Amino acid sequence: MSAISRTVLLLLASNAFMTFAWYGHLKHHQHRAWYIAALLSWGIALFEYLLQVPANRIGFTVLSLGQLKMLQEVITLAVFIPFAVVYMKQPLKLDFLWASLCLLGAVYFVFRGNLTPA
């Protein structure tokens, strides 16, 4: 499996954990104290870091820092939209499409040329 494929898979899993760490408590646990939510989020975030750190190390062998960051942002949105719509029952808005198109423009500028570190 290529370094980019491994990076993408690890970042997808990492972002799933982080999205739940940041927003999952909003669905069922708003009645609990914020510090309880923070402690639970830190526990979930540990797994995010166990995936994110190796993903970035692997990705940095073939991508520039800017490319790696832009890849992270695209994956974040790709994970967040289904989370918001399916898990949090938020309406699917056209704004998600516009945000995605803006990110695609950013991806174009960061990745144009080649995939070697700058």
Short mmCIF file of N, CA and C in Angstrom, two decimals:
data_model
loop_
_atom_site.label_atom_id
_atom_site.label_comp_id
_atom_site.label_asym_id
_atom_site.label_seq_id
_atom_site.Cartn_x
_atom_site.Cartn_y
_atom_site.Cartn_z
N MET A 1 0.86 -1.18 0.00
CA MET A 1 0.00 0.00 0.00
C MET A 1 0.90 1.23 0.00
N SER A 2 0.54 2.22 -0.78
CA SER A 2 1.36 3.42 -0.89
C SER A 2 1.31 4.26 0.37
N ALA A 3 2.30 5.13 0.52
CA ALA A 3 2.36 6.01 1.68
C ALA A 3 1.15 6.94 1.73
N ILE A 4 0.72 7.42 0.58
CA ILE A 4 -0.46 8.31 0.56
C ILE A 4 -1.71 7.55 0.97
N SER A 5 -1.88 6.31 0.49
CA SER A 5 -3.05 5.51 0.88
C SER A 5 -3.05 5.24 2.38
N ARG A 6 -1.91 4.87 2.93
CA ARG A 6 -1.82 4.63 4.38
C ARG A 6 -2.13 5.90 5.15
N THR A 7 -1.61 7.03 4.66
CA THR A 7 -1.86 8.32 5.31
C THR A 7 -3.34 8.64 5.32
N VAL A 8 -3.99 8.48 4.17
CA VAL A 8 -5.42 8.79 4.06
C VAL A 8 -6.24 7.89 4.99
N LEU A 9 -5.95 6.60 5.00
CA LEU A 9 -6.71 5.68 5.87
C LEU A 9 -6.52 6.01 7.35
N LEU A 10 -5.29 6.27 7.73
CA LEU A 10 -5.04 6.64 9.14
C LEU A 10 -5.71 7.95 9.50
N LEU A 11 -5.67 8.93 8.58
CA LEU A 11 -6.31 10.22 8.86
C LEU A 11 -7.83 10.10 8.90
N LEU A 12 -8.40 9.24 8.08
CA LEU A 12 -9.85 9.02 8.14
C LEU A 12 -10.24 8.47 9.52
N ALA A 13 -9.53 7.45 9.97
CA ALA A 13 -9.83 6.87 11.29
C ALA A 13 -9.57 7.89 12.39
N SER A 14 -8.47 8.61 12.28
CA SER A 14 -8.12 9.63 13.27
C SER A 14 -9.22 10.69 13.37
N ASN A 15 -9.69 11.14 12.23
CA ASN A 15 -10.72 12.18 12.22
C ASN A 15 -12.05 11.67 12.76
N ALA A 16 -12.35 10.41 12.57
CA ALA A 16 -13.58 9.85 13.14
C ALA A 16 -13.51 9.95 14.67
N PHE A 17 -12.37 9.56 15.25
CA PHE A 17 -12.22 9.68 16.71
C PHE A 17 -12.31 11.14 17.15
N MET A 18 -11.61 12.03 16.44
CA MET A 18 -11.57 13.42 16.87
C MET A 18 -12.93 14.10 16.74
N THR A 19 -13.66 13.76 15.70
CA THR A 19 -14.99 14.35 15.54
C THR A 19 -15.89 13.94 16.69
N PHE A 20 -15.83 12.67 17.09
CA PHE A 20 -16.62 12.24 18.25
C PHE A 20 -16.11 12.88 19.53
N ALA A 21 -14.80 13.06 19.65
CA ALA A 21 -14.25 13.70 20.85
C ALA A 21 -14.73 15.14 20.96
N TRP A 22 -14.76 15.85 19.85
CA TRP A 22 -15.14 17.26 19.88
C TRP A 22 -16.64 17.48 19.97
N TYR A 23 -17.42 16.66 19.27
CA TYR A 23 -18.85 16.95 19.12
C TYR A 23 -19.79 15.88 19.62
N GLY A 24 -19.32 14.66 19.82
CA GLY A 24 -20.21 13.56 20.20
C GLY A 24 -20.95 13.80 21.50
N HIS A 25 -20.31 14.46 22.45
CA HIS A 25 -20.95 14.71 23.75
C HIS A 25 -22.14 15.66 23.64
N LEU A 26 -22.25 16.38 22.55
CA LEU A 26 -23.36 17.33 22.40
C LEU A 26 -24.70 16.63 22.20
N LYS A 27 -24.66 15.40 21.74
CA LYS A 27 -25.91 14.69 21.45
C LYS A 27 -26.59 14.17 22.71
N HIS A 28 -25.85 13.60 23.64
CA HIS A 28 -26.49 12.90 24.76
C HIS A 28 -26.10 13.43 26.14
N HIS A 29 -25.05 14.19 26.24
CA HIS A 29 -24.51 14.49 27.57
C HIS A 29 -24.44 15.98 27.90
N GLN A 30 -25.33 16.77 27.38
CA GLN A 30 -25.29 18.20 27.66
C GLN A 30 -25.67 18.50 29.11
N HIS A 31 -26.32 17.58 29.77
CA HIS A 31 -26.73 17.80 31.16
C HIS A 31 -25.58 17.58 32.14
N ARG A 32 -24.50 16.96 31.69
CA ARG A 32 -23.34 16.74 32.56
C ARG A 32 -22.43 17.95 32.56
N ALA A 33 -21.61 18.04 33.59
CA ALA A 33 -20.66 19.16 33.71
C ALA A 33 -19.68 19.13 32.54
N TRP A 34 -19.24 20.32 32.15
CA TRP A 34 -18.34 20.44 31.00
C TRP A 34 -17.03 19.69 31.21
N TYR A 35 -16.54 19.65 32.45
CA TYR A 35 -15.26 18.99 32.70
C TYR A 35 -15.37 17.48 32.54
N ILE A 36 -16.53 16.92 32.75
CA ILE A 36 -16.74 15.49 32.49
C ILE A 36 -16.64 15.24 30.99
N ALA A 37 -17.30 16.11 30.22
CA ALA A 37 -17.22 15.99 28.75
C ALA A 37 -15.78 16.17 28.29
N ALA A 38 -15.05 17.10 28.91
CA ALA A 38 -13.65 17.33 28.53
C ALA A 38 -12.80 16.09 28.82
N LEU A 39 -12.99 15.47 29.96
CA LEU A 39 -12.23 14.26 30.30
C LEU A 39 -12.55 13.11 29.35
N LEU A 40 -13.83 12.93 29.06
CA LEU A 40 -14.22 11.90 28.10
C LEU A 40 -13.63 12.20 26.72
N SER A 41 -13.67 13.45 26.33
CA SER A 41 -13.10 13.84 25.03
C SER A 41 -11.61 13.59 24.97
N TRP A 42 -10.91 13.88 26.04
CA TRP A 42 -9.46 13.60 26.08
C TRP A 42 -9.19 12.11 25.93
N GLY A 43 -10.01 11.31 26.55
CA GLY A 43 -9.86 9.86 26.43
C GLY A 43 -10.03 9.38 24.99
N ILE A 44 -11.03 9.93 24.31
CA ILE A 44 -11.25 9.59 22.91
C ILE A 44 -10.12 10.15 22.05
N ALA A 45 -9.68 11.36 22.37
CA ALA A 45 -8.64 12.02 21.58
C ALA A 45 -7.31 11.26 21.64
N LEU A 46 -7.07 10.52 22.69
CA LEU A 46 -5.85 9.71 22.76
C LEU A 46 -5.77 8.78 21.55
N PHE A 47 -6.88 8.13 21.23
CA PHE A 47 -6.89 7.23 20.08
C PHE A 47 -6.70 8.01 18.77
N GLU A 48 -7.22 9.22 18.73
CA GLU A 48 -7.02 10.06 17.55
C GLU A 48 -5.53 10.32 17.36
N TYR A 49 -4.83 10.67 18.42
CA TYR A 49 -3.40 10.96 18.31
C TYR A 49 -2.59 9.71 17.97
N LEU A 50 -3.01 8.56 18.45
CA LEU A 50 -2.30 7.32 18.14
C LEU A 50 -2.38 6.98 16.65
N LEU A 51 -3.36 7.53 15.95
CA LEU A 51 -3.50 7.35 14.51
C LEU A 51 -2.95 8.54 13.73
N GLN A 52 -3.16 9.74 14.24
CA GLN A 52 -2.79 10.96 13.54
C GLN A 52 -1.28 11.15 13.45
N VAL A 53 -0.56 10.87 14.53
CA VAL A 53 0.89 11.07 14.53
C VAL A 53 1.57 10.18 13.49
N PRO A 54 1.28 8.86 13.47
CA PRO A 54 1.91 8.07 12.42
C PRO A 54 1.44 8.46 11.01
N ALA A 55 0.17 8.87 10.89
CA ALA A 55 -0.32 9.32 9.58
C ALA A 55 0.50 10.49 9.07
N ASN A 56 0.74 11.46 9.93
CA ASN A 56 1.52 12.63 9.51
C ASN A 56 2.97 12.27 9.22
N ARG A 57 3.54 11.38 9.99
CA ARG A 57 4.93 10.96 9.74
C ARG A 57 5.04 10.23 8.40
N ILE A 58 4.10 9.34 8.13
CA ILE A 58 4.10 8.62 6.85
C ILE A 58 3.85 9.60 5.72
N GLY A 59 2.84 10.45 5.86
CA GLY A 59 2.48 11.40 4.81
C GLY A 59 3.60 12.37 4.48
N PHE A 60 4.35 12.77 5.49
CA PHE A 60 5.41 13.76 5.27
C PHE A 60 6.58 13.20 4.47
N THR A 61 6.61 11.88 4.28
CA THR A 61 7.66 11.29 3.45
C THR A 61 7.40 11.51 1.96
N VAL A 62 6.15 11.80 1.62
CA VAL A 62 5.81 11.97 0.19
C VAL A 62 5.07 13.27 -0.10
N LEU A 63 4.65 13.99 0.93
CA LEU A 63 3.89 15.22 0.75
C LEU A 63 4.61 16.37 1.45
N SER A 64 4.41 17.56 0.94
CA SER A 64 4.93 18.73 1.64
C SER A 64 4.04 18.99 2.86
N LEU A 65 4.49 19.84 3.74
CA LEU A 65 3.71 20.17 4.93
C LEU A 65 2.36 20.79 4.54
N GLY A 66 2.37 21.68 3.55
CA GLY A 66 1.12 22.30 3.09
C GLY A 66 0.17 21.29 2.49
N GLN A 67 0.70 20.35 1.71
CA GLN A 67 -0.14 19.31 1.12
C GLN A 67 -0.73 18.41 2.21
N LEU A 68 0.08 18.08 3.19
CA LEU A 68 -0.38 17.24 4.28
C LEU A 68 -1.50 17.93 5.06
N LYS A 69 -1.35 19.22 5.31
CA LYS A 69 -2.38 19.97 6.04
C LYS A 69 -3.66 20.07 5.23
N MET A 70 -3.55 20.32 3.93
CA MET A 70 -4.75 20.43 3.09
C MET A 70 -5.46 19.08 3.01
N LEU A 71 -4.70 18.00 2.92
CA LEU A 71 -5.30 16.66 2.93
C LEU A 71 -6.08 16.46 4.23
N GLN A 72 -5.50 16.88 5.33
CA GLN A 72 -6.16 16.77 6.64
C GLN A 72 -7.48 17.54 6.64
N GLU A 73 -7.49 18.74 6.10
CA GLU A 73 -8.71 19.56 6.09
C GLU A 73 -9.81 18.93 5.25
N VAL A 74 -9.44 18.38 4.10
CA VAL A 74 -10.43 17.73 3.24
C VAL A 74 -11.00 16.50 3.94
N ILE A 75 -10.15 15.72 4.56
CA ILE A 75 -10.61 14.53 5.28
C ILE A 75 -11.49 14.93 6.46
N THR A 76 -11.13 16.00 7.14
CA THR A 76 -11.96 16.48 8.26
C THR A 76 -13.38 16.77 7.80
N LEU A 77 -13.51 17.48 6.68
CA LEU A 77 -14.84 17.80 6.17
C LEU A 77 -15.56 16.54 5.69
N ALA A 78 -14.82 15.62 5.06
CA ALA A 78 -15.42 14.37 4.58
C ALA A 78 -15.94 13.51 5.73
N VAL A 79 -15.31 13.59 6.88
CA VAL A 79 -15.78 12.85 8.05
C VAL A 79 -16.88 13.62 8.76
N PHE A 80 -16.74 14.94 8.85
CA PHE A 80 -17.69 15.74 9.61
C PHE A 80 -19.09 15.76 8.99
N ILE A 81 -19.18 15.86 7.69
CA ILE A 81 -20.51 15.97 7.06
C ILE A 81 -21.37 14.74 7.35
N PRO A 82 -20.88 13.51 7.11
CA PRO A 82 -21.73 12.36 7.48
C PRO A 82 -22.02 12.30 8.99
N PHE A 83 -21.04 12.67 9.81
CA PHE A 83 -21.27 12.69 11.25
C PHE A 83 -22.41 13.65 11.60
N ALA A 84 -22.36 14.84 11.05
CA ALA A 84 -23.38 15.85 11.34
C ALA A 84 -24.76 15.40 10.88
N VAL A 85 -24.83 14.83 9.69
CA VAL A 85 -26.12 14.47 9.11
C VAL A 85 -26.65 13.17 9.70
N VAL A 86 -25.81 12.15 9.80
CA VAL A 86 -26.28 10.83 10.24
C VAL A 86 -26.35 10.73 11.76
N TYR A 87 -25.29 11.07 12.45
CA TYR A 87 -25.25 10.87 13.90
C TYR A 87 -25.95 12.00 14.65
N MET A 88 -25.66 13.24 14.27
CA MET A 88 -26.24 14.38 14.99
C MET A 88 -27.59 14.81 14.44
N LYS A 89 -28.02 14.18 13.34
CA LYS A 89 -29.34 14.46 12.74
C LYS A 89 -29.50 15.93 12.33
N GLN A 90 -28.41 16.52 11.85
CA GLN A 90 -28.46 17.88 11.35
C GLN A 90 -28.88 17.86 9.89
N PRO A 91 -29.56 18.89 9.41
CA PRO A 91 -29.97 18.88 8.01
C PRO A 91 -28.75 19.04 7.08
N LEU A 92 -28.81 18.36 5.96
CA LEU A 92 -27.77 18.50 4.94
C LEU A 92 -28.00 19.83 4.25
N LYS A 93 -27.05 20.72 4.34
CA LYS A 93 -27.20 22.06 3.80
C LYS A 93 -26.35 22.26 2.57
N LEU A 94 -26.79 23.16 1.73
CA LEU A 94 -26.02 23.51 0.55
C LEU A 94 -24.69 24.15 0.93
N ASP A 95 -24.61 24.70 2.12
CA ASP A 95 -23.36 25.29 2.59
C ASP A 95 -22.23 24.26 2.65
N PHE A 96 -22.57 22.99 2.92
CA PHE A 96 -21.55 21.95 2.91
C PHE A 96 -20.95 21.82 1.51
N LEU A 97 -21.79 21.91 0.50
CA LEU A 97 -21.29 21.85 -0.88
C LEU A 97 -20.37 23.02 -1.18
N TRP A 98 -20.77 24.22 -0.78
CA TRP A 98 -19.94 25.41 -1.06
C TRP A 98 -18.60 25.31 -0.32
N ALA A 99 -18.63 24.86 0.91
CA ALA A 99 -17.39 24.68 1.67
C ALA A 99 -16.50 23.64 0.99
N SER A 100 -17.10 22.57 0.51
CA SER A 100 -16.33 21.54 -0.18
C SER A 100 -15.71 22.07 -1.46
N LEU A 101 -16.45 22.86 -2.19
CA LEU A 101 -15.90 23.45 -3.42
C LEU A 101 -14.73 24.40 -3.12
N CYS A 102 -14.85 25.15 -2.04
CA CYS A 102 -13.73 26.02 -1.64
C CYS A 102 -12.50 25.19 -1.30
N LEU A 103 -12.71 24.09 -0.58
CA LEU A 103 -11.58 23.21 -0.25
C LEU A 103 -10.98 22.57 -1.49
N LEU A 104 -11.82 22.23 -2.46
CA LEU A 104 -11.29 21.67 -3.70
C LEU A 104 -10.39 22.68 -4.42
N GLY A 105 -10.78 23.95 -4.37
CA GLY A 105 -9.92 24.99 -4.93
C GLY A 105 -8.59 25.06 -4.20
N ALA A 106 -8.64 24.98 -2.88
CA ALA A 106 -7.41 25.00 -2.09
C ALA A 106 -6.55 23.78 -2.40
N VAL A 107 -7.18 22.63 -2.55
CA VAL A 107 -6.44 21.41 -2.90
C VAL A 107 -5.73 21.59 -4.23
N TYR A 108 -6.43 22.17 -5.19
CA TYR A 108 -5.81 22.40 -6.50
C TYR A 108 -4.52 23.20 -6.37
N PHE A 109 -4.58 24.29 -5.65
CA PHE A 109 -3.41 25.16 -5.54
C PHE A 109 -2.27 24.52 -4.76
N VAL A 110 -2.59 23.75 -3.74
CA VAL A 110 -1.54 23.14 -2.93
C VAL A 110 -0.91 21.93 -3.64
N PHE A 111 -1.71 21.20 -4.41
CA PHE A 111 -1.21 19.98 -5.04
C PHE A 111 -0.79 20.16 -6.49
N ARG A 112 -1.02 21.30 -7.09
CA ARG A 112 -0.65 21.43 -8.51
C ARG A 112 0.87 21.29 -8.65
N GLY A 113 1.25 20.71 -9.71
CA GLY A 113 2.68 20.48 -9.93
C GLY A 113 3.01 19.02 -9.72
N ASN A 114 3.37 18.67 -8.49
CA ASN A 114 3.73 17.27 -8.21
C ASN A 114 3.44 16.94 -6.76
N LEU A 115 3.72 15.71 -6.41
CA LEU A 115 3.45 15.22 -5.05
C LEU A 115 4.73 15.07 -4.24
N THR A 116 5.78 15.74 -4.62
CA THR A 116 7.03 15.63 -3.85
C THR A 116 7.11 16.74 -2.83
N PRO A 117 7.75 16.49 -1.70
CA PRO A 117 7.86 17.53 -0.67
C PRO A 117 8.55 18.78 -1.20
N ALA A 118 8.01 19.93 -0.81
CA ALA A 118 8.58 21.21 -1.27
C ALA A 118 9.66 21.68 -0.33
#
